[in-house]
Amino acid sequence: MTALVTLRNVTKSYVRGKQKVEVLHGVDLSIETGEFLALMGPSGSGKTTLLNLVAGLDQPTSGEVLVAGDRIDQLSRGSLSDWRARHIGFIFQFYNLLPVLTAEANVEVPLLLTSLSKSERRRRVQLALELVGLADRARHKPNELSGGQQQRVAIARAIVSDPTLLVCDEPTGDLDRQNAEEIMNLLQALNRSQNKTIVMVTHDPKAAEYASRELHLDKGRLTNDARRAA
Amino acid sequence: MKYFGLVWAGLWRKKTRTVFTMISIVIAFLLFGLLQGINQGFGTAMANLDVDRLYVSARTSMTDGMPISYLSRIRSVPGVRAVSLWAYFGGYFQDARKPIPAFATDAVELFRVYKEIKIKPEYIEAMAKTRTGVLVGEALAAQYGWKIGDRIPIGTSIWTNKSGSNTWEFDIVGTFDASAYGAGFPSFYLNWSYFDEARQFGTGETHYYIVSVQDPKQAERVSRDIDALFANSSVETRTQTEYALAQSQLKQLGDINFIANAIVGAVLFTLLFLTANTMMQSVRERTSELAVLKTLGFSDTKVLVLVLTEALLLCLFAAGLGIAVAALVFESPALQKLFGDFSMPAIVATMGAGIAVLVAFVSGFPPAWRARQLNIVDALAGR
């Protein structure tokens, strides 16, 4: 196994008003290709901040962030955009689909940044929707879909460009138990059958059980790192 | 092009707001198209006016009569090629609310002065031989279904004939095509000599002498010479070029150019704020959506261009619609009657497109810049 994500002595601080708040304190972390990592911890522990750094949405105050061989802490804003388009698939708590677009158009959005032809984009969108079991809802707009279905569309959008890493921020946080289980089964299947590396922030211990590794953060420090047998 | 769906969908996020904004833009550019079209139309017509024609009228007023004896004196001025005359007849056919642009004239000379009028020589001859004859513009003849040989009663609110009637009977002896001079050109001519003999008052007078000069470069000098001839007489004259006359007549309507530009300027200025407000609201409401686009890999510049394109699409689409409706209005029978064979000049459409682009950029840039500067983490966190 090779490390897909490596964080070395990463700190992150924000200025809130006149106060400087350090959210992460010298975090070292290695995530291997094919791992399904659940990041857990109380509110304000720095989970989402860590996720944002791994996903290239934010830059560390100090330290190194290596993902897929790139020192993303050294990339400019513009280069980070390109890098995210190539390497990262995002799944949010509140789905964050574009309400004016149909399910298939939402899934197509990341592919607009590629040089793929229209027919190839359509083929991939169809494939991704089939993979999440929503091929028959392709022409529906988000407000015509249930929460679980919207999250499936969001997963299809996240995987359609075949990213190196899937990052999920509370993917079941807005769903009932049954839909949450379906989404977690889907993520687990993607991890196991497609060998997708997944980093997931969650409060839900049941959701974390689907992951192969559980990492706990408290007050900006890693406190517990547990691997689960497959 | 592949982003068109994304931009178009963004535009219709709030349908009602977009529709109302579009209606405002359509109306603004319809107004722009109509006013600028009329403005340009007048400008083009003025530019086409001949410089070798002069109009002599009484200095006191264009409606005051001048003695007919002036005709031979004007003809004797060096540099004068031909002189005809116009006397207002003020006619109407059957309905006094529908006036006919009727003038008494010397037809033979008239067609020497207005060289672009298309008329068969035999009609001019017939006019000279028929005292009660009239020559009628083709469009006017078609409008009332008149044909050569018809005897028609024409009423006038000004002139009573010697039989005590205000209705005069005329024989149509020919038609002519004066479209080269625009739809406003008088299209009903009766013989001045017959008119002068038959009217009860105003005998021996006319309202205009129309002078054709041999050399346009001499027009100024000929004007001065004509006015000098009648200086200190009981009826002094004022001689103007066709362009100056048209301008002075237009001035009576006000400064068309200024009014058109002022109205259009005010409308577009208001439109600027309206569109900017729509775009700003639209971007504010979509903060998290724009952050998602950036998360998915859309660069800052790409997001800026997407928002600007949305403003551009909104303005160009609606402006195009407004200008197209204005162009259609110009083709309507009512305006064709007013302006003659007149279409909206292409320059108006080009100007409209240019202004639409300008409005889009000025109103779209602040929200587009705001979208560009959006911090993903803050926007996703709702900060």
XYZ file of C-alpha atoms in Angstrom:
613
model
C 0.000 0.000 0.000
C 1.203 3.525 -0.809
C 0.289 6.751 0.965
C -2.138 8.778 -1.121
C -2.379 11.571 1.442
C 0.415 12.709 3.722
C 0.189 15.560 6.214
C 3.381 16.600 7.997
C 3.256 18.833 11.053
C 0.233 20.705 9.726
C -1.109 23.640 11.676
C -4.024 25.837 10.753
C -5.087 29.009 12.447
C -7.751 31.577 11.679
C -8.127 35.162 12.679
C -11.601 35.736 14.100
C -12.082 39.383 14.914
C -8.902 40.352 16.737
C -8.223 36.849 17.976
C -6.040 34.258 16.341
C -7.528 30.805 16.771
C -5.361 27.747 16.112
C -7.634 24.950 14.909
C -5.054 22.251 14.073
C -1.853 21.737 16.003
C 0.982 19.937 14.196
C -1.076 17.150 12.667
C 0.781 14.237 11.064
C -1.330 11.868 9.022
C -0.959 9.303 6.295
C -3.883 7.868 4.310
C -3.239 4.981 1.980
C -4.765 4.351 -1.405
C -8.011 2.389 -1.080
C -8.600 3.341 2.551
C -12.035 4.411 3.827
C -11.268 6.793 6.656
C -13.833 8.138 9.083
C -12.796 11.369 10.824
C -14.641 11.751 14.091
C -14.624 14.145 16.968
C -16.693 16.737 18.788
C -17.801 19.974 17.181
C -14.918 22.421 16.841
C -12.302 19.677 16.992
C -10.989 20.572 13.521
C -12.477 17.705 11.454
C -13.849 19.866 8.634
C -10.722 22.034 8.645
C -8.602 18.916 8.183
C -10.916 17.693 5.431
C -10.697 21.085 3.672
C -6.889 20.911 3.747
C -6.817 17.383 2.315
C -9.304 18.414 -0.392
C -7.359 21.515 -1.376
C -10.132 23.898 -0.358
C -7.931 25.649 2.155
C -4.204 26.129 2.780
C -2.385 25.217 5.997
C -0.753 27.920 8.092
C 2.347 25.724 8.236
C 3.339 22.184 7.419
C 3.139 20.051 4.287
C 0.128 18.543 2.556
C 0.896 15.941 -0.095
C -1.961 14.415 -2.049
C -1.447 12.097 -5.035
C 2.162 13.181 -5.143
C 1.425 16.940 -5.261
C 2.487 19.431 -2.582
C -0.883 21.149 -2.613
C 0.069 23.536 0.167
C 2.361 25.189 -2.377
C -0.165 25.496 -5.204
C -1.725 28.838 -6.175
C -5.530 29.345 -6.026
C -5.817 28.804 -9.770
C -3.662 25.680 -9.785
C -5.605 24.307 -6.813
C -8.857 24.660 -8.799
C -7.423 22.566 -11.637
C -6.003 20.103 -9.141
C -9.358 19.661 -7.377
C -11.102 19.099 -10.700
C -8.666 16.273 -11.495
C -8.307 14.604 -8.112
C -11.188 15.277 -5.731
C -14.837 14.239 -5.593
C -16.956 16.064 -2.983
C -20.002 14.909 -1.084
C -21.622 17.460 1.236
C -24.028 17.129 4.137
C -26.747 19.169 2.391
C -26.038 17.685 -1.061
C -25.363 21.110 -2.587
C -26.871 20.270 -5.937
C -27.619 23.154 -8.292
C -31.413 23.501 -7.970
C -31.946 24.799 -11.513
C -30.294 21.787 -13.142
C -31.671 18.283 -13.637
C -29.959 15.337 -11.927
C -28.000 14.494 -15.079
C -26.987 18.117 -15.640
C -25.775 18.308 -12.035
C -23.700 15.171 -12.508
C -22.285 16.588 -15.732
C -20.959 19.788 -14.099
C -17.459 18.450 -13.174
C -17.112 17.027 -16.700
C -17.601 20.490 -18.203
C -14.083 21.224 -17.008
C -12.661 18.374 -19.094
C -12.104 18.185 -22.840
C -14.535 15.275 -23.225
C -17.022 15.377 -26.078
C -20.714 15.886 -25.339
C -21.532 12.274 -26.177
C -18.752 10.981 -23.909
C -19.921 13.266 -21.108
C -23.443 11.894 -21.515
C -22.171 8.309 -21.461
C -20.253 8.889 -18.227
C -23.166 10.703 -16.596
C -25.471 7.807 -17.474
C -22.956 5.322 -16.053
C -22.563 7.277 -12.798
C -26.332 7.560 -12.347
C -26.715 3.836 -12.985
C -24.021 3.147 -10.405
C -25.983 5.034 -7.733
C -29.274 3.506 -8.910
C -30.859 6.699 -10.238
C -30.751 6.291 -14.008
C -34.544 6.590 -14.098
C -34.450 9.951 -12.288
C -31.978 11.609 -14.675
C -34.400 14.297 -15.860
C -35.663 15.199 -12.393
C -34.650 18.383 -10.662
C -33.371 18.221 -7.061
C -36.674 19.466 -5.605
C -38.378 16.490 -7.265
C -36.120 14.023 -5.445
C -36.023 12.788 -1.849
C -33.063 13.617 0.414
C -31.563 10.168 -0.105
C -31.942 10.452 -3.866
C -30.351 13.905 -3.863
C -27.382 12.545 -1.946
C -27.077 9.729 -4.495
C -27.005 12.337 -7.282
C -24.299 14.160 -5.310
C -22.317 10.905 -5.092
C -22.739 10.386 -8.844
C -21.414 13.929 -9.356
C -18.482 13.161 -7.071
C -17.447 9.983 -8.906
C -18.273 10.919 -12.497
C -14.810 12.310 -13.210
C -13.167 9.269 -11.589
C -11.320 11.291 -8.909
C -8.350 10.041 -6.938
C -9.996 10.819 -3.614
C -13.576 11.149 -2.387
C -14.102 13.558 0.504
C -17.400 13.508 2.366
C -18.497 16.046 4.956
C -21.256 14.482 7.118
C -22.809 12.673 4.103
C -25.613 11.193 6.235
C -26.105 14.186 8.508
C -29.331 15.255 6.808
C -30.808 11.796 6.222
C -33.051 9.399 8.143
C -31.620 6.104 9.299
C -32.718 4.038 6.321
C -31.428 6.518 3.748
C -28.238 6.951 5.782
C -27.615 3.197 5.655
C -28.227 3.116 1.900
C -25.769 5.952 1.344
C -23.153 4.319 3.546
C -23.598 1.010 1.735
C -23.090 2.835 -1.517
C -19.905 4.544 -0.288
C -18.611 1.253 1.070
C -19.321 -0.430 -2.260
C -17.429 2.308 -4.080
C -14.527 1.830 -1.700
C -14.482 -1.944 -1.988
C -15.420 -2.566 -5.627
C -13.892 0.518 -7.241
C -11.028 0.851 -4.727
C -11.964 4.506 -4.150
C -10.076 6.190 -1.311
C -12.608 7.952 0.901
C -12.135 10.473 3.697
C -15.364 11.088 5.574
C -16.133 13.471 8.409
C -18.982 12.211 10.567
C -20.551 12.560 13.968
C -22.470 9.354 13.501
C -20.772 6.269 15.012
C -23.011 4.022 12.899
C -21.789 5.706 9.713
C -18.205 5.400 10.928
C -18.666 1.633 11.238
C -18.670 1.396 7.448
C -15.152 2.835 7.286
C -11.986 0.720 7.365
C -10.235 3.214 9.626
C -11.451 5.571 12.309
C -9.543 8.650 13.312
C -10.462 10.837 16.251
C -9.660 14.499 16.565
C -9.936 16.532 19.709
C -9.018 20.193 20.050
C -6.992 20.078 16.838
C -4.945 16.972 17.694
C -5.287 13.374 16.528
C -6.159 11.319 19.586
C -7.109 7.900 18.331
C -6.367 5.990 15.144
C -8.095 2.640 14.775
C -8.127 0.275 11.808
C -11.024 -2.067 11.307
C -10.640 -5.525 9.823
C -12.275 -5.851 6.403
C -20.736 26.688 -25.607
C -20.748 23.702 -23.215
C -21.365 26.115 -20.342
C -24.457 27.584 -22.025
C -26.851 25.265 -20.178
C -25.288 26.203 -16.858
C -25.496 29.937 -17.582
C -29.011 29.757 -19.042
C -30.287 27.735 -16.092
C -28.709 30.233 -13.676
C -30.494 33.042 -15.462
C -33.892 31.423 -14.873
C -33.281 30.591 -11.240
C -35.927 33.139 -10.245
C -38.226 33.124 -13.241
C -40.499 35.992 -12.207
C -37.609 38.316 -11.434
C -35.833 37.460 -14.666
C -39.016 37.918 -16.710
C -39.675 41.351 -15.178
C -36.064 42.420 -15.659
C -36.226 41.218 -19.256
C -39.475 43.093 -19.885
C -37.823 46.263 -18.559
C -34.846 45.765 -20.861
C -37.079 44.922 -23.834
C -39.131 48.098 -23.283
C -35.996 50.215 -22.800
C -34.461 48.950 -26.037
C -37.786 49.169 -27.876
C -37.851 52.837 -26.906
C -34.209 53.165 -27.882
C -34.877 51.503 -31.250
C -37.882 53.677 -31.998
C -36.353 57.001 -30.960
C -32.945 56.372 -32.450
C -34.570 54.918 -35.557
C -36.617 58.077 -36.042
C -33.578 60.193 -35.225
C -31.357 58.365 -37.681
C -34.150 58.391 -40.231
C -34.404 62.175 -40.026
C -30.622 62.420 -40.154
C -30.407 60.246 -43.260
C -33.252 62.140 -44.923
C -31.573 65.464 -44.123
C -28.244 64.253 -45.480
C -29.952 63.318 -48.729
C -31.490 66.733 -49.218
C -30.347 68.621 -52.270
C -28.130 71.614 -51.819
C -29.034 73.049 -55.192
C -32.640 73.841 -54.247
C -33.654 77.039 -52.507
C -36.953 77.942 -50.896
C -38.150 81.531 -50.989
C -40.898 82.518 -48.555
C -42.163 85.736 -47.010
C -39.750 86.872 -44.288
C -42.627 87.405 -41.850
C -44.074 83.882 -42.074
C -44.070 80.856 -44.317
C -47.837 81.150 -44.566
C -47.882 84.777 -45.727
C -48.378 85.269 -49.438
C -45.797 86.776 -51.822
C -46.734 88.554 -55.065
C -46.604 86.372 -58.168
C -44.653 89.157 -59.821
C -41.623 87.925 -57.853
C -41.487 84.857 -60.103
C -40.041 86.602 -63.146
C -37.656 88.665 -61.004
C -36.305 85.570 -59.288
C -35.880 83.848 -62.663
C -33.715 86.752 -63.792
C -31.204 86.289 -60.935
C -27.909 84.978 -62.389
C -27.338 81.304 -61.569
C -31.022 80.364 -61.352
C -31.851 77.330 -63.501
C -35.590 76.942 -62.879
C -38.259 78.326 -60.559
C -41.578 76.843 -59.587
C -44.036 77.765 -56.898
C -46.249 76.294 -54.202
C -49.406 77.732 -52.760
C -51.076 75.948 -49.873
C -54.456 74.539 -50.866
C -55.203 72.734 -47.594
C -57.309 70.026 -49.221
C -59.181 66.998 -47.996
C -61.216 64.253 -49.651
C -64.656 63.570 -48.188
C -63.470 63.770 -44.579
C -61.969 67.042 -43.298
C -60.050 65.073 -40.637
C -58.038 63.367 -43.370
C -56.024 66.103 -45.055
C -54.384 65.757 -48.444
C -51.029 67.502 -49.019
C -52.354 69.613 -51.900
C -50.498 72.529 -53.490
C -51.131 74.777 -56.444
C -48.080 74.911 -58.702
C -46.590 75.402 -62.111
C -46.238 71.741 -63.032
C -43.870 72.153 -65.966
C -41.368 74.029 -63.831
C -42.001 71.849 -60.779
C -40.634 68.758 -62.484
C -37.588 70.700 -63.620
C -36.919 71.697 -60.040
C -37.547 68.226 -58.599
C -35.567 66.138 -61.047
C -35.977 62.840 -59.177
C -39.752 62.704 -59.540
C -40.740 59.961 -61.963
C -43.556 61.092 -64.253
C -44.477 60.426 -67.867
C -43.992 63.559 -70.057
C -47.512 63.176 -71.450
C -48.946 63.717 -67.959
C -47.099 67.010 -67.671
C -48.426 68.013 -71.078
C -51.938 67.001 -70.081
C -51.618 69.090 -66.930
C -50.586 72.124 -68.975
C -53.600 71.672 -71.255
C -56.220 70.926 -68.571
C -57.004 73.889 -66.338
C -58.818 71.757 -63.749
C -56.230 69.005 -64.014
C -54.338 67.553 -61.069
C -51.291 65.316 -60.783
C -51.475 62.836 -57.939
C -48.798 60.751 -56.233
C -49.159 57.033 -56.948
C -49.486 56.121 -53.274
C -52.244 58.704 -52.699
C -54.104 57.557 -55.839
C -53.871 53.960 -54.649
C -55.068 54.960 -51.173
C -58.325 56.462 -52.509
C -58.674 54.206 -55.562
C -58.320 57.160 -57.955
C -57.343 56.676 -61.568
C -56.571 58.923 -64.496
C -59.763 60.437 -65.940
C -61.563 60.520 -62.577
C -63.208 63.773 -61.541
C -62.801 64.203 -57.823
C -64.237 66.718 -55.327
C -61.595 68.150 -53.002
C -62.643 70.243 -50.051
C -60.530 72.999 -48.556
C -60.861 74.771 -45.273
C -59.003 77.831 -46.628
C -60.204 78.711 -50.082
C -63.706 79.513 -51.317
C -64.048 79.454 -55.095
C -65.943 82.022 -57.123
C -69.034 79.857 -57.146
C -69.044 80.219 -53.351
C -68.096 76.651 -52.592
C -65.271 75.212 -50.559
C -65.357 72.037 -52.616
C -63.351 72.155 -55.774
C -63.654 69.647 -58.580
C -60.532 68.432 -60.334
C -59.703 66.013 -63.149
C -56.890 63.572 -62.570
C -54.602 63.805 -65.605
C -51.607 61.878 -64.370
C -49.770 60.210 -61.532
C -46.158 60.434 -60.408
C -43.689 58.689 -58.138
C -41.895 61.046 -55.724
C -40.638 58.323 -53.351
C -37.096 59.658 -53.842
C -38.109 62.648 -51.716
C -39.719 60.614 -48.923
C -43.307 60.126 -47.879
C -43.630 63.701 -46.614
C -43.330 65.135 -50.129
C -46.563 66.813 -51.313
C -48.458 64.439 -53.557
C -51.359 66.452 -54.965
C -50.781 69.280 -57.444
C -53.293 71.557 -59.090
C -52.645 74.319 -61.596
C -51.765 77.574 -59.878
C -53.186 79.635 -62.759
C -56.607 77.947 -62.428
C -56.471 78.162 -58.634
C -55.615 81.849 -58.787
C -58.455 82.682 -61.142
C -61.016 80.647 -59.264
C -60.348 81.686 -55.672
C -62.217 84.537 -54.070
C -59.278 86.107 -52.257
C -55.523 86.087 -52.104
C -55.319 86.501 -55.847
C -51.867 86.985 -57.304
C -50.050 85.484 -54.351
C -48.177 82.322 -53.576
C -46.444 80.934 -50.480
C -43.210 79.507 -51.829
C -40.919 79.901 -54.756
C -38.753 76.867 -55.224
C -35.544 77.702 -57.003
C -33.140 75.291 -58.660
C -29.638 76.749 -59.005
C -27.182 75.872 -61.769
C -24.235 75.395 -59.442
C -24.662 74.285 -55.802
C -21.543 76.285 -54.907
C -23.453 79.427 -55.907
C -26.474 78.618 -53.695
C -25.424 81.007 -50.933
C -24.817 83.861 -53.307
C -28.084 83.267 -55.195
C -29.960 83.238 -51.844
C -28.481 86.591 -50.917
C -29.242 88.059 -54.358
C -32.892 86.968 -54.214
C -33.441 88.431 -50.742
C -31.638 91.618 -51.836
C -34.075 91.990 -54.726
C -36.999 92.337 -52.349
C -35.308 94.124 -49.500
C -37.314 97.121 -48.249
C -40.347 96.024 -50.282
C -43.756 95.441 -48.711
C -43.096 91.705 -48.688
C -39.487 90.939 -47.928
C -38.282 87.398 -48.559
C -36.268 84.811 -46.776
C -34.398 82.338 -48.951
C -33.146 79.106 -47.443
C -31.549 75.954 -48.714
C -33.660 72.815 -48.551
C -31.541 71.552 -45.655
C -31.976 74.777 -43.667
C -35.709 74.788 -44.337
C -36.087 71.184 -43.206
C -34.072 71.964 -40.095
C -36.147 74.992 -39.228
C -39.319 72.929 -39.691
C -37.905 70.178 -37.484
C -37.001 72.768 -34.854
C -40.698 73.483 -34.574
C -41.083 69.928 -33.292
C -38.208 70.498 -30.890
C -34.679 69.227 -31.038
C -35.460 65.634 -31.996
C -31.880 64.524 -31.537
C -31.632 65.997 -28.049
C -35.008 64.674 -26.925
C -34.273 61.185 -28.264
C -30.856 61.049 -26.642
C -32.122 62.456 -23.335
C -34.973 59.960 -23.050
C -32.821 57.012 -24.103
C -30.026 58.123 -21.776
C -32.367 58.351 -18.788
C -33.952 54.993 -19.555
C -30.619 53.227 -19.991
C -29.210 54.807 -16.841
C -32.172 53.467 -14.853
C -31.786 50.133 -16.597
C -28.192 49.947 -15.477
C -29.234 50.008 -11.817
C -32.097 47.608 -12.393
C -29.874 45.031 -14.092
C -27.090 45.517 -11.559
C -29.591 44.963 -8.747
C -30.945 41.808 -10.381
C -27.467 40.400 -10.922
C -26.300 41.332 -7.422
C -29.332 39.666 -5.836
C -28.907 36.646 -8.048
C -25.262 36.238 -7.024
C -26.037 36.807 -3.321
C -28.672 34.093 -3.400
C -26.287 31.701 -5.097
C -23.291 32.187 -2.841
C -23.228 28.536 -1.799
C -23.886 27.322 -5.364
C -20.985 29.392 -6.675
C -18.843 28.015 -3.850
C -19.818 24.492 -4.927
C -18.759 25.272 -8.503
C -15.400 26.463 -7.181
C -15.139 23.355 -5.019
C -15.685 21.210 -8.096
C -12.765 22.920 -9.811
C -14.170 26.042 -11.479
C -11.445 28.673 -11.226
C -12.080 32.201 -9.900
C -11.850 33.582 -13.420
C -14.219 30.975 -14.797
C -16.821 31.861 -12.162
C -16.374 35.575 -12.979
C -16.876 34.844 -16.678
C -19.952 32.700 -15.958
C -21.642 35.523 -14.024
C -20.662 38.124 -16.634
C -21.939 35.867 -19.411
C -25.220 35.553 -17.563
C -25.555 39.354 -17.465
C -24.533 39.520 -21.119
C -27.080 36.892 -22.112
C -29.821 38.649 -20.158
C -29.069 42.045 -21.708
C -28.357 40.897 -25.263
C -31.348 38.576 -25.450
C -33.772 41.196 -24.119
C -32.165 44.072 -26.052
C -32.297 42.021 -29.260
C -35.976 41.381 -28.647
C -36.616 45.092 -28.011
C -34.751 46.190 -31.138
C -36.483 43.491 -33.216
C -39.898 44.711 -32.037
C -38.846 48.301 -32.856
C -37.767 47.174 -36.340
C -41.148 45.485 -36.803
C -42.933 48.642 -35.659
C -41.100 50.584 -38.403
C -42.451 48.102 -40.939
C -46.015 48.674 -39.760
C -48.336 50.328 -42.315
C -48.947 53.322 -40.031
C -45.256 54.234 -39.796
C -44.574 53.366 -43.414
C -47.234 55.908 -44.261
C -45.550 58.476 -42.044
C -41.938 57.885 -43.052
C -42.362 56.313 -46.458
C -40.172 53.382 -47.488
C -38.220 53.460 -44.239
C -36.583 50.632 -42.306
C -34.688 50.865 -39.044
C -31.096 51.706 -39.981
C -28.621 48.887 -39.262
C -26.536 51.341 -37.239
C -29.344 51.508 -34.632
C -29.220 47.717 -34.134
C -25.423 47.877 -33.882
C -25.617 50.745 -31.380
C -28.244 48.808 -29.422
C -26.044 45.723 -29.257
C -23.102 47.870 -28.151
C -25.136 49.527 -25.396
C -26.514 46.136 -24.267
C -22.959 44.820 -23.946
C -21.959 47.943 -22.023
C -24.953 47.674 -19.672
C -24.163 43.973 -19.140
C -20.537 44.659 -18.282
C -21.158 47.663 -16.049
C -24.042 45.991 -14.193
C -22.564 42.492 -14.228
C -19.019 43.255 -13.218
C -19.548 44.091 -9.497
C -21.474 40.844 -8.773
C -19.107 38.890 -11.023
C -16.137 40.261 -9.104
C -17.859 39.405 -5.841
C -18.346 35.849 -7.103
C -14.716 35.697 -8.165
C -13.502 36.756 -4.730
C -15.712 34.252 -2.923
C -13.810 32.181 -0.366
C -14.960 28.568 -0.662
C -14.612 27.634 2.995
C -16.409 30.746 4.245
C -19.152 30.497 1.627
C -19.829 26.810 2.337
C -19.923 27.550 6.053
C -22.459 30.314 5.372
C -20.149 33.067 6.646
